[in-house]
Amino acid sequence: MKRLSICVAGLVTVLGNMPWAARAGGEEVVVVYNAAMPESQAVAAYYARRRGVPARQVFGFKLSTGGDMSRAEYREALLTPLVRELTQAGLARFGPVRVPETNGQERTERRLVEARFRYAVLCYGVPWRIKPDAGLYEPDTETLRPELRRNEAAVDSELACLAVCERPYTLAGPLSNPFYGTTNAAALHPTNGVLMVARLDGPTPAVARRLVDSALEAEHDGMWGRAYFDLRGTVDAGLQSGEDQLRAAAEICRHLGLETVVDTNEAVFPAGFPMSQIAFYAGWYREHATGALGLPKVEFMPGAFAYHLHSFSAANLRSTAENWVGPLLDRGVTITLGSVYEPYLGGTPDLSVFAGRLIFFGFSFGEAAYAGLSTLSWQTTVVGDPLYRPFGSSPSKLHDQLERRGSPLVAWSHLRLVNLNLARGVPVAEMVGYLESKDITRTSAVLMEKLGDLYQAQGKPSSAVYAHQRALELARSAPQRMRLSLGLTDKLAALDRGEEAWALAQKFLKDFPDYPDKPAVYRRLIALAEKLGKADERERYQRELNALVGPPTAPPSAGKSGK
């Protein structure tokens, strides 16, 4: 165990030197609500109280109560009054700035030169889409590619340009984000041209308030769970950048210690795939939430992030079934991103940049989101508390805190340590030894499942079965129990322990009567019954399967071809 001890000590040193950012406070935020909706004001008050936002930094304006606003309403009812209030409150000051031009000359324009805030939080009730204005003529539009000659936008993304609102800029098409990919969180500041705008929103005001509670809980206890990435496998050349970004984000999560599952089938994770204890999800490309994430209940951990890349993923934040952002929020996600109109692939968030800034650099959600956006004045809405900093403490410090509090979440911290070592190439045998040496492993479903996975990787199927059986006994998460049960059924059958596999598959049907892919379980039972010589049971389960999916189709006869 000598080498393992050195490795663990080295990892603590490495992790202790990671660039953990300072925690932001409520004084860095201005809060905006829709004064025409009492629910909006209530969400604003709740957030301000929980985050300590000064009362003079909370503003209400009468706005439309739907999801859309016109360009004129955005300018006259939101932007102009907000700038006026910020200026009068001494929170912002605009002034002349000399800007170099490409010909070597300079011009003077008015910009935000002082700001006592970095974030703006828009509350439930503030519209999220600026409608296209066909009557808005801009000469510069003619230089844009035809598909970009559009002036609709996300309210969040347009308001992010508040710093330059007193100089004319082309509303059609996107503006370039000068701090896309930055590793310097402090550069993301209104006086540098980027106001980080996010919203507390969702299908209901209760969902919007929960975003605050979940963020604070995860900041205190850590953002723990599993990372799931739903890739498409083979894509056309024009879509390869999207696939590459998601794949890179998956590798970042894996190398930073998250238990990471990557699917490369074109279809989304099916409804029968037990996605358990989700901390991070990213996938593409379906119009509406479906498959495992379209179920009425999904097990998102406190503080979880989820994002599905689709052109209209945030078209309707109020729906629990349409598009993606609304359904994900309804099912328990704490932070997410989405597109309100067609952004084209190059205008969508870069998930590889986002994941790296959030997890490795310890950025706040707002900082990570805007570091991952290549465009402003475009189509992305940022949903969740922008102050939320799930990785704001070093792993070693958080581990010590969880141990002192006796929190069962410390098991996830041990799991992360194991995964970090494995990602660095430490032999599986050493990580098996580490888990076997920890008392907590014997009482943790999470760690026993990992130990079983490592036994399986060592070619020890009997040991893997034992560990997974113990994990199943300990598991309280229904999707984790589903996954372990299905896996154990197959492992037991492969070891010629058919009676045990048979009993477990039968128990599965009793324990999970609403499992969405019952036909798969029936097929397991039919195969086991045939192998064990249980003819009556085989016929009974075949009848039940036929009742679900119809009788099997007979193969076509080899008759005349008709030629």
Coordinates of C-alpha atoms in Angstrom, one line a residue:
M1 CA 0.0 0.0 0.0
K2 CA 3.0 2.3 0.1
R3 CA 2.6 3.5 -3.5
L4 CA -1.1 4.2 -2.9
S5 CA -0.3 6.3 0.1
I6 CA 2.1 8.4 -1.9
C7 CA -0.5 8.7 -4.7
V8 CA -3.2 9.9 -2.4
A9 CA -0.9 12.4 -0.8
G10 CA 0.2 13.6 -4.2
L11 CA -3.4 14.1 -5.3
V12 CA -4.2 16.1 -2.2
T13 CA -1.3 18.3 -3.1
V14 CA -2.4 18.7 -6.7
L15 CA -6.0 19.3 -5.8
G16 CA -5.0 21.8 -3.1
N17 CA -3.2 23.8 -5.7
M18 CA -6.1 24.0 -8.1
P19 CA -7.4 27.6 -8.8
W20 CA -10.3 27.7 -6.4
A21 CA -12.0 31.0 -6.9
A22 CA -13.3 33.4 -4.2
R23 CA -16.9 33.2 -3.4
A24 CA -19.1 36.0 -4.6
G25 CA -21.7 37.7 -2.5
G26 CA -25.1 39.2 -3.0
E27 CA -23.6 42.7 -3.3
E28 CA -22.4 41.7 -6.7
V29 CA -25.9 41.2 -8.0
V30 CA -28.8 43.3 -9.3
V31 CA -32.2 41.6 -9.3
V32 CA -34.9 42.4 -11.7
Y33 CA -38.6 41.3 -11.5
N34 CA -41.8 41.9 -13.3
A35 CA -43.8 44.4 -11.3
A36 CA -47.0 43.3 -13.1
M37 CA -46.7 39.8 -11.4
P38 CA -46.8 39.4 -7.6
E39 CA -45.2 36.0 -8.1
S40 CA -42.2 37.6 -9.8
Q41 CA -41.7 40.0 -6.9
A42 CA -41.9 37.2 -4.4
V43 CA -39.2 35.2 -6.2
A44 CA -37.0 38.3 -6.2
A45 CA -37.5 38.9 -2.5
Y46 CA -36.8 35.3 -1.7
Y47 CA -33.5 35.3 -3.7
A48 CA -32.4 38.7 -2.2
R49 CA -33.0 37.4 1.3
R50 CA -31.2 34.1 0.8
R51 CA -28.2 35.6 -1.0
G52 CA -28.0 38.9 0.9
V53 CA -28.7 41.2 -2.0
P54 CA -29.0 44.8 -0.8
A55 CA -32.6 46.2 -1.1
R56 CA -31.4 49.1 -3.3
Q57 CA -30.2 46.5 -5.9
V58 CA -33.6 45.0 -6.5
F59 CA -35.7 46.6 -9.2
G60 CA -39.2 46.0 -10.5
F61 CA -40.6 47.0 -13.9
K62 CA -44.0 46.5 -15.5
L63 CA -43.5 44.1 -18.3
S64 CA -45.5 41.6 -20.5
T65 CA -46.5 38.6 -18.5
G66 CA -45.8 36.0 -21.3
G67 CA -42.6 34.6 -22.6
D68 CA -42.2 37.2 -25.3
M69 CA -41.5 40.9 -25.5
S70 CA -41.0 43.2 -28.5
R71 CA -37.8 45.1 -29.3
A72 CA -39.6 48.3 -28.4
E73 CA -40.8 46.9 -25.0
Y74 CA -37.3 45.6 -24.2
R75 CA -35.8 49.0 -24.9
E76 CA -38.4 51.2 -23.3
A77 CA -39.7 49.0 -20.4
L78 CA -36.6 47.1 -19.4
L79 CA -33.3 48.3 -20.6
T80 CA -33.7 52.1 -20.4
P81 CA -35.4 52.1 -17.0
L82 CA -32.8 49.7 -15.6
V83 CA -29.9 51.8 -16.8
R84 CA -31.6 54.9 -15.3
E85 CA -32.2 53.1 -11.9
L86 CA -28.6 51.8 -11.8
T87 CA -27.2 55.2 -12.5
Q88 CA -29.4 57.0 -10.0
A89 CA -28.5 54.4 -7.3
G90 CA -24.8 55.0 -7.9
L91 CA -24.3 51.4 -9.0
A92 CA -23.3 52.3 -12.6
R93 CA -21.7 55.2 -14.5
F94 CA -21.4 55.6 -18.2
G95 CA -18.7 57.8 -19.7
P96 CA -16.6 58.4 -22.9
V97 CA -14.1 55.7 -23.8
R98 CA -11.6 55.9 -26.6
V99 CA -11.7 52.8 -28.8
P100 CA -9.0 51.9 -31.3
E101 CA -10.1 51.1 -34.8
T102 CA -8.6 48.7 -37.4
N103 CA -7.2 51.6 -39.5
G104 CA -5.0 52.8 -36.6
Q105 CA -7.4 55.6 -35.7
E106 CA -9.5 56.0 -32.5
R107 CA -13.1 56.9 -31.9
T108 CA -14.9 57.9 -28.8
E109 CA -18.0 56.2 -27.6
R110 CA -20.1 56.0 -24.4
R111 CA -19.7 52.8 -22.4
L112 CA -20.1 51.6 -18.8
V113 CA -17.0 52.8 -17.0
E114 CA -18.0 52.0 -13.4
A115 CA -20.1 49.1 -12.1
R116 CA -20.6 47.9 -8.5
F117 CA -22.1 44.6 -9.7
R118 CA -21.2 41.8 -12.0
Y119 CA -24.4 39.8 -12.3
A120 CA -28.0 40.5 -13.1
V121 CA -30.7 38.0 -12.0
L122 CA -34.0 38.1 -13.9
C123 CA -36.9 36.5 -11.9
Y124 CA -39.8 34.3 -12.9
G125 CA -42.2 36.6 -14.8
V126 CA -39.6 38.5 -16.8
P127 CA -40.0 37.5 -20.5
W128 CA -37.2 35.4 -21.9
R129 CA -37.5 36.1 -25.7
I130 CA -37.3 39.3 -27.7
K131 CA -39.5 38.8 -30.8
P132 CA -38.2 39.5 -34.3
D133 CA -38.8 43.0 -35.6
A134 CA -39.4 42.9 -39.3
G135 CA -39.6 46.7 -39.4
L136 CA -36.1 47.3 -38.0
Y137 CA -33.8 48.3 -40.8
E138 CA -30.0 48.2 -40.1
P139 CA -27.7 48.9 -43.1
D140 CA -24.9 46.7 -41.6
T141 CA -27.2 43.7 -41.8
E142 CA -26.5 43.4 -45.5
T143 CA -22.9 42.3 -44.7
L144 CA -24.0 39.4 -42.6
R145 CA -24.6 35.9 -43.9
P146 CA -28.2 35.4 -44.9
E147 CA -29.1 33.1 -42.0
L148 CA -27.8 35.7 -39.5
R149 CA -29.9 38.6 -40.8
R150 CA -32.3 38.2 -37.8
N151 CA -32.8 40.4 -34.8
E152 CA -34.7 38.1 -32.4
A153 CA -32.7 37.3 -29.2
A154 CA -32.8 35.9 -25.7
V155 CA -33.5 38.7 -23.2
D156 CA -30.6 37.4 -21.1
S157 CA -28.2 37.5 -23.9
E158 CA -29.2 41.0 -25.1
L159 CA -29.0 42.4 -21.5
A160 CA -25.5 41.0 -21.2
C161 CA -24.5 43.8 -23.6
L162 CA -25.8 46.5 -21.2
A163 CA -22.3 48.0 -21.0
V164 CA -22.4 49.1 -24.6
C165 CA -26.1 49.9 -24.8
E166 CA -25.4 53.7 -25.2
R167 CA -23.6 53.2 -28.4
P168 CA -25.4 51.7 -31.5
Y169 CA -24.6 48.1 -32.3
T170 CA -26.1 45.9 -34.9
L171 CA -29.0 44.0 -33.4
A172 CA -29.2 41.5 -36.2
G173 CA -26.9 38.5 -35.8
P174 CA -24.7 37.8 -32.8
L175 CA -21.9 39.9 -31.2
S176 CA -18.6 38.2 -30.4
N177 CA -18.0 37.5 -26.7
P178 CA -14.5 38.8 -26.1
F179 CA -14.0 36.6 -23.1
Y180 CA -15.1 33.3 -24.6
G181 CA -12.8 30.6 -23.2
T182 CA -11.3 32.9 -20.5
T183 CA -9.6 31.3 -17.5
N184 CA -9.7 34.7 -15.6
A185 CA -13.0 34.9 -13.9
A186 CA -12.4 38.5 -12.9
A187 CA -12.3 39.6 -16.6
L188 CA -16.0 38.8 -16.8
H189 CA -17.1 42.3 -15.6
P190 CA -19.6 44.8 -17.0
T191 CA -16.8 47.4 -17.4
N192 CA -15.1 44.9 -19.8
G193 CA -18.3 44.6 -21.8
V194 CA -20.0 41.5 -20.3
L195 CA -22.8 41.6 -17.8
M196 CA -23.4 38.0 -16.6
V197 CA -27.2 37.7 -16.8
A198 CA -29.1 34.6 -15.5
R199 CA -32.6 33.9 -14.5
L200 CA -34.5 32.1 -11.8
D201 CA -37.3 30.7 -13.8
G202 CA -39.1 27.5 -14.8
P203 CA -42.6 26.1 -15.0
T204 CA -43.7 27.5 -11.7
P205 CA -42.5 30.1 -9.1
A206 CA -41.9 27.2 -6.7
V207 CA -39.4 25.7 -9.2
A208 CA -37.7 29.1 -9.5
R209 CA -37.3 29.3 -5.7
R210 CA -36.0 25.8 -5.5
L211 CA -33.1 26.7 -7.8
V212 CA -31.8 28.9 -5.0
D213 CA -32.3 26.3 -2.3
S214 CA -30.6 23.6 -4.3
A215 CA -27.7 25.8 -5.2
L216 CA -27.1 26.7 -1.5
E217 CA -27.4 23.1 -0.4
A218 CA -24.8 21.9 -3.0
E219 CA -22.4 24.8 -2.1
H220 CA -22.6 23.5 1.5
D221 CA -22.4 19.8 0.9
G222 CA -20.8 19.6 -2.5
M223 CA -22.1 18.7 -6.0
W224 CA -22.0 14.9 -6.0
G225 CA -23.3 12.2 -8.3
R226 CA -22.7 10.8 -11.8
A227 CA -22.1 12.4 -15.1
Y228 CA -24.0 11.2 -18.2
F229 CA -23.2 12.1 -21.7
D230 CA -25.5 11.2 -24.6
L231 CA -23.4 11.5 -27.8
R232 CA -24.6 10.6 -31.3
G233 CA -21.6 8.6 -32.4
T234 CA -21.2 9.2 -36.2
V235 CA -22.4 12.6 -37.4
D236 CA -22.2 14.7 -40.5
A237 CA -19.1 16.8 -40.9
G238 CA -21.1 20.0 -40.2
L239 CA -22.2 18.7 -36.8
Q240 CA -18.8 17.3 -35.7
S241 CA -17.9 20.3 -33.6
G242 CA -21.0 19.7 -31.4
E243 CA -20.1 16.0 -30.9
D244 CA -16.5 16.9 -30.2
Q245 CA -17.4 19.5 -27.5
L246 CA -19.7 17.0 -25.7
R247 CA -17.0 14.3 -25.9
A248 CA -14.4 16.7 -24.6
A249 CA -16.7 17.7 -21.7
A250 CA -17.1 14.0 -20.9
E251 CA -13.3 13.5 -20.7
I252 CA -13.0 16.6 -18.5
C253 CA -15.6 15.1 -16.1
R254 CA -13.8 11.7 -16.1
H255 CA -10.4 13.2 -15.5
L256 CA -11.7 15.3 -12.7
G257 CA -13.1 12.3 -10.9
L258 CA -16.8 12.2 -11.7
E259 CA -18.3 8.7 -12.3
T260 CA -18.9 9.2 -16.0
V261 CA -21.1 7.3 -18.4
V262 CA -20.8 7.9 -22.1
D263 CA -23.4 6.6 -24.7
T264 CA -22.5 6.8 -28.4
N265 CA -25.8 5.5 -29.8
E266 CA -27.7 8.0 -31.9
A267 CA -30.8 7.5 -29.8
V268 CA -31.1 9.3 -26.5
F269 CA -30.8 7.3 -23.2
P270 CA -33.9 5.0 -23.4
A271 CA -36.6 5.1 -20.8
G272 CA -35.5 1.8 -19.5
F273 CA -31.9 2.9 -18.8
P274 CA -31.7 3.6 -15.0
M275 CA -30.0 7.0 -14.8
S276 CA -29.4 7.4 -11.1
Q277 CA -28.0 10.1 -8.9
I278 CA -27.4 12.5 -11.8
A279 CA -25.0 15.5 -11.2
F280 CA -24.1 16.4 -14.8
Y281 CA -26.0 15.6 -18.0
A282 CA -25.3 16.7 -21.5
G283 CA -26.7 15.3 -24.8
W284 CA -28.2 16.1 -28.2
Y285 CA -30.3 16.1 -30.5
R286 CA -34.1 15.7 -29.9
E287 CA -36.7 18.4 -29.9
H288 CA -38.4 17.5 -26.6
A289 CA -37.4 15.8 -23.4
T290 CA -37.7 12.0 -24.0
G291 CA -36.3 8.7 -23.0
A292 CA -34.9 8.4 -19.5
L293 CA -35.1 12.2 -19.0
G294 CA -38.7 12.4 -20.3
L295 CA -40.0 10.2 -17.4
P296 CA -42.2 12.0 -14.8
K297 CA -39.5 11.5 -12.1
V298 CA -35.7 11.7 -12.7
E299 CA -33.1 11.4 -10.0
F300 CA -31.2 14.7 -10.1
M301 CA -28.9 15.3 -7.2
P302 CA -28.9 18.7 -5.4
G303 CA -27.1 21.3 -7.5
A304 CA -27.3 19.2 -10.7
F305 CA -26.5 20.6 -14.1
A306 CA -28.3 19.3 -17.3
Y307 CA -28.2 20.6 -20.9
H308 CA -29.6 19.2 -24.1
L309 CA -28.2 20.8 -27.3
H310 CA -31.2 21.6 -29.5
S311 CA -32.0 24.8 -31.5
F312 CA -35.2 25.5 -29.4
S313 CA -34.4 23.8 -26.1
A314 CA -35.6 26.9 -24.2
A315 CA -38.4 28.0 -26.4
N316 CA -41.0 27.5 -23.6
L317 CA -39.7 27.7 -20.0
R318 CA -43.2 27.2 -18.6
S319 CA -43.8 23.7 -20.1
T320 CA -43.1 20.5 -18.3
A321 CA -43.2 18.5 -21.5
E322 CA -42.1 20.7 -24.4
N323 CA -38.5 21.3 -25.4
W324 CA -35.9 20.6 -22.7
V325 CA -35.2 23.5 -20.3
G326 CA -38.7 23.5 -18.7
P327 CA -38.9 19.7 -18.3
L328 CA -35.4 19.5 -16.9
L329 CA -36.1 22.2 -14.3
D330 CA -39.4 20.5 -13.4
R331 CA -37.6 17.3 -12.7
G332 CA -35.1 18.8 -10.4
V333 CA -32.2 20.4 -12.3
T334 CA -30.5 23.3 -10.5
I335 CA -28.7 25.0 -13.4
T336 CA -29.1 24.7 -17.2
L337 CA -28.7 26.5 -20.5
G338 CA -30.8 26.7 -23.6
S339 CA -31.7 28.3 -26.9
V340 CA -34.8 30.4 -27.2
Y341 CA -34.5 30.7 -31.1
E342 CA -32.3 29.0 -33.7
P343 CA -28.7 29.9 -32.7
Y344 CA -27.0 27.6 -35.2
L345 CA -24.4 25.2 -33.9
G346 CA -21.6 27.8 -33.6
G347 CA -23.8 30.0 -31.4
T348 CA -24.6 27.3 -28.8
P349 CA -22.7 27.0 -25.5
D350 CA -19.3 25.2 -25.6
L351 CA -19.8 22.5 -23.0
S352 CA -16.1 21.6 -22.9
V353 CA -15.2 25.2 -21.8
F354 CA -18.2 25.3 -19.4
A355 CA -17.3 22.0 -17.7
G356 CA -13.7 22.9 -17.3
R357 CA -14.4 26.3 -15.8
L358 CA -17.1 25.1 -13.5
I359 CA -15.3 22.0 -12.1
F360 CA -11.6 22.6 -12.5
F361 CA -11.3 26.4 -12.1
G362 CA -14.1 26.6 -9.6
F363 CA -16.0 29.4 -11.5
S364 CA -19.5 30.4 -10.4
F365 CA -22.2 29.1 -12.7
G366 CA -22.6 32.6 -14.2
E367 CA -18.8 32.8 -14.9
A368 CA -18.7 29.3 -16.4
A369 CA -21.7 30.0 -18.5
Y370 CA -20.4 33.2 -20.0
A371 CA -16.9 31.8 -20.4
G372 CA -18.5 29.1 -22.5
L373 CA -20.5 31.4 -24.8
S374 CA -18.9 32.6 -28.0
T375 CA -21.8 35.0 -28.7
L376 CA -23.8 37.7 -27.0
S377 CA -26.9 39.5 -28.2
W378 CA -28.0 36.1 -29.5
Q379 CA -30.1 33.1 -28.4
T380 CA -28.8 31.6 -25.1
T381 CA -30.7 31.8 -21.9
V382 CA -28.9 31.0 -18.6
V383 CA -31.2 29.5 -16.0
G384 CA -30.1 29.2 -12.3
D385 CA -28.4 31.2 -9.6
P386 CA -25.3 32.7 -11.2
L387 CA -23.6 33.0 -7.9
Y388 CA -23.8 29.2 -7.4
R389 CA -20.2 27.9 -7.1
P390 CA -20.4 24.1 -6.7
F391 CA -16.7 23.5 -6.8
G392 CA -15.7 26.6 -4.8
S393 CA -13.8 24.6 -2.1
S394 CA -10.9 22.3 -2.6
P395 CA -11.9 18.6 -2.6
S396 CA -9.6 17.9 0.4
K397 CA -11.2 20.7 2.4
L398 CA -14.7 19.6 1.6
H399 CA -13.8 15.9 2.3
D400 CA -12.7 16.9 5.8
Q401 CA -15.8 18.9 6.4
L402 CA -18.1 16.0 5.4
E403 CA -16.1 13.6 7.6
R404 CA -16.4 15.9 10.6
R405 CA -20.2 16.2 10.1
G406 CA -20.5 12.5 9.7
S407 CA -22.2 13.1 6.3
P408 CA -22.8 10.0 4.1
L409 CA -21.9 12.2 1.1
V410 CA -18.3 11.6 2.0
A411 CA -18.6 8.3 0.2
W412 CA -18.8 10.3 -3.1
S413 CA -15.6 12.1 -2.1
H414 CA -13.9 8.7 -1.7
L415 CA -15.3 7.7 -5.1
R416 CA -13.9 10.9 -6.7
L417 CA -10.5 10.1 -5.2
V418 CA -10.6 6.6 -6.7
N419 CA -11.6 8.0 -10.1
L420 CA -8.9 10.6 -10.1
N421 CA -6.3 8.0 -9.4
L422 CA -7.7 5.7 -12.2
A423 CA -7.7 8.6 -14.6
R424 CA -4.0 9.2 -13.8
G425 CA -3.2 5.5 -14.6
V426 CA -2.9 4.1 -11.1
P427 CA -3.5 0.3 -11.4
V428 CA -7.0 -1.0 -10.7
A429 CA -5.6 -3.3 -8.0
E430 CA -4.4 -0.4 -5.9
M431 CA -7.8 1.3 -6.0
V432 CA -9.4 -2.1 -5.0
G433 CA -7.0 -2.1 -2.1
Y434 CA -8.0 1.4 -1.2
L435 CA -11.7 0.7 -1.1
E436 CA -11.2 -2.6 0.7
S437 CA -9.3 -0.8 3.4
K438 CA -12.1 1.8 4.1
D439 CA -14.7 1.0 6.7
I440 CA -17.2 3.3 4.9
T441 CA -17.0 1.0 1.8
R442 CA -18.9 -1.7 3.6
T443 CA -21.8 0.6 4.4
S444 CA -22.0 2.6 1.2
A445 CA -23.9 1.4 -1.9
V446 CA -22.0 3.9 -4.0
L447 CA -18.6 2.5 -3.0
M448 CA -19.6 -1.1 -3.0
E449 CA -20.9 -0.7 -6.5
K450 CA -17.6 0.8 -7.6
L451 CA -15.7 -2.0 -5.9
G452 CA -17.8 -4.5 -7.8
D453 CA -17.0 -2.6 -11.1
L454 CA -13.3 -2.8 -10.3
Y455 CA -13.5 -6.5 -9.5
Q456 CA -15.2 -7.0 -12.8
A457 CA -12.4 -5.1 -14.5
Q458 CA -9.9 -7.4 -12.8
G459 CA -11.6 -10.5 -14.3
K460 CA -13.1 -11.5 -10.9
P461 CA -16.8 -12.0 -11.8
S462 CA -17.7 -13.8 -8.5
S463 CA -16.2 -11.0 -6.4
A464 CA -18.0 -8.5 -8.6
V465 CA -21.4 -10.3 -8.0
Y466 CA -20.8 -10.3 -4.2
A467 CA -20.0 -6.6 -4.1
H468 CA -22.9 -5.7 -6.3
Q469 CA -25.3 -7.8 -4.2
R470 CA -24.1 -6.0 -1.1
A471 CA -24.5 -2.6 -2.9
L472 CA -28.1 -3.7 -3.8
E473 CA -28.8 -4.4 -0.1
L474 CA -27.5 -1.0 0.8
A475 CA -29.0 1.1 -2.0
R476 CA -31.8 3.6 -1.3
S477 CA -31.8 5.1 -4.8
A478 CA -34.5 3.3 -6.8
P479 CA -32.7 3.8 -10.2
Q480 CA -29.4 2.5 -8.6
R481 CA -31.3 -0.5 -7.4
M482 CA -32.7 -1.0 -10.9
R483 CA -29.3 -0.8 -12.5
L484 CA -27.7 -3.2 -10.0
S485 CA -30.6 -5.7 -10.3
L486 CA -30.5 -5.8 -14.1
G487 CA -26.7 -6.1 -14.1
L488 CA -26.7 -8.8 -11.4
T489 CA -29.3 -10.8 -13.3
D490 CA -27.0 -11.0 -16.3
K491 CA -23.9 -11.6 -14.2
L492 CA -25.5 -14.5 -12.3
A493 CA -26.8 -16.1 -15.5
A494 CA -23.3 -15.9 -17.0
L495 CA -21.9 -17.7 -13.9
D496 CA -24.5 -20.5 -14.3
R497 CA -26.3 -19.3 -11.2
G498 CA -29.6 -19.4 -13.0
E499 CA -31.9 -19.9 -10.1
E500 CA -30.5 -16.8 -8.4
A501 CA -30.8 -14.9 -11.6
W502 CA -34.4 -16.1 -12.0
A503 CA -35.3 -15.1 -8.5
L504 CA -33.8 -11.7 -8.9
A505 CA -35.6 -11.0 -12.2
Q506 CA -38.9 -12.0 -10.7
K507 CA -38.2 -9.7 -7.7
F508 CA -37.4 -6.9 -10.1
L509 CA -40.9 -7.0 -11.6
K510 CA -42.5 -6.9 -8.1
D511 CA -40.2 -4.1 -6.8
F512 CA -40.6 -1.9 -9.9
P513 CA -44.0 -2.5 -11.4
D514 CA -43.8 0.8 -13.3
Y515 CA -40.5 0.1 -14.9
P516 CA -40.8 1.5 -18.5
D517 CA -39.1 -1.4 -20.3
K518 CA -40.9 -4.4 -18.9
P519 CA -40.5 -6.4 -22.1
A520 CA -36.8 -6.5 -21.6
V521 CA -37.3 -8.1 -18.2
Y522 CA -39.8 -10.6 -19.5
R523 CA -37.3 -11.6 -22.2
R524 CA -34.7 -12.3 -19.5
L525 CA -37.2 -14.4 -17.6
I526 CA -38.2 -16.4 -20.7
A527 CA -34.6 -17.1 -21.6
L528 CA -33.8 -18.2 -18.0
A529 CA -37.0 -20.3 -17.8
E530 CA -36.0 -22.1 -21.0
K531 CA -32.4 -22.7 -19.6
L532 CA -33.7 -24.0 -16.3
G533 CA -36.4 -26.2 -17.8
K534 CA -39.3 -24.2 -16.4
A535 CA -41.7 -24.8 -19.3
D536 CA -44.9 -23.6 -17.5
E537 CA -43.2 -20.4 -16.3
R538 CA -41.8 -19.8 -19.8
E539 CA -45.2 -20.0 -21.4
R540 CA -46.7 -17.7 -18.7
Y541 CA -44.1 -15.0 -19.2
Q542 CA -44.4 -15.4 -23.0
R543 CA -48.1 -14.7 -22.7
E544 CA -47.5 -11.7 -20.5
L545 CA -44.9 -10.4 -23.0
N546 CA -47.3 -10.9 -25.9
A547 CA -49.9 -8.9 -24.0
L548 CA -47.5 -6.0 -23.8
V549 CA -45.9 -6.0 -27.3
G550 CA -48.0 -8.5 -29.4
P551 CA -47.1 -12.0 -30.4
P552 CA -43.8 -12.6 -32.2
T553 CA -44.0 -12.2 -35.9
A554 CA -43.3 -15.4 -37.9
P555 CA -40.4 -15.2 -40.4
P556 CA -41.5 -14.9 -44.1
S557 CA -41.9 -18.2 -45.8
A558 CA -39.5 -19.2 -48.6
G559 CA -42.2 -19.4 -51.3
K560 CA -42.1 -18.4 -54.9
S561 CA -40.7 -15.0 -55.7
G562 CA -43.3 -14.2 -58.3
K563 CA -40.8 -13.7 -61.1

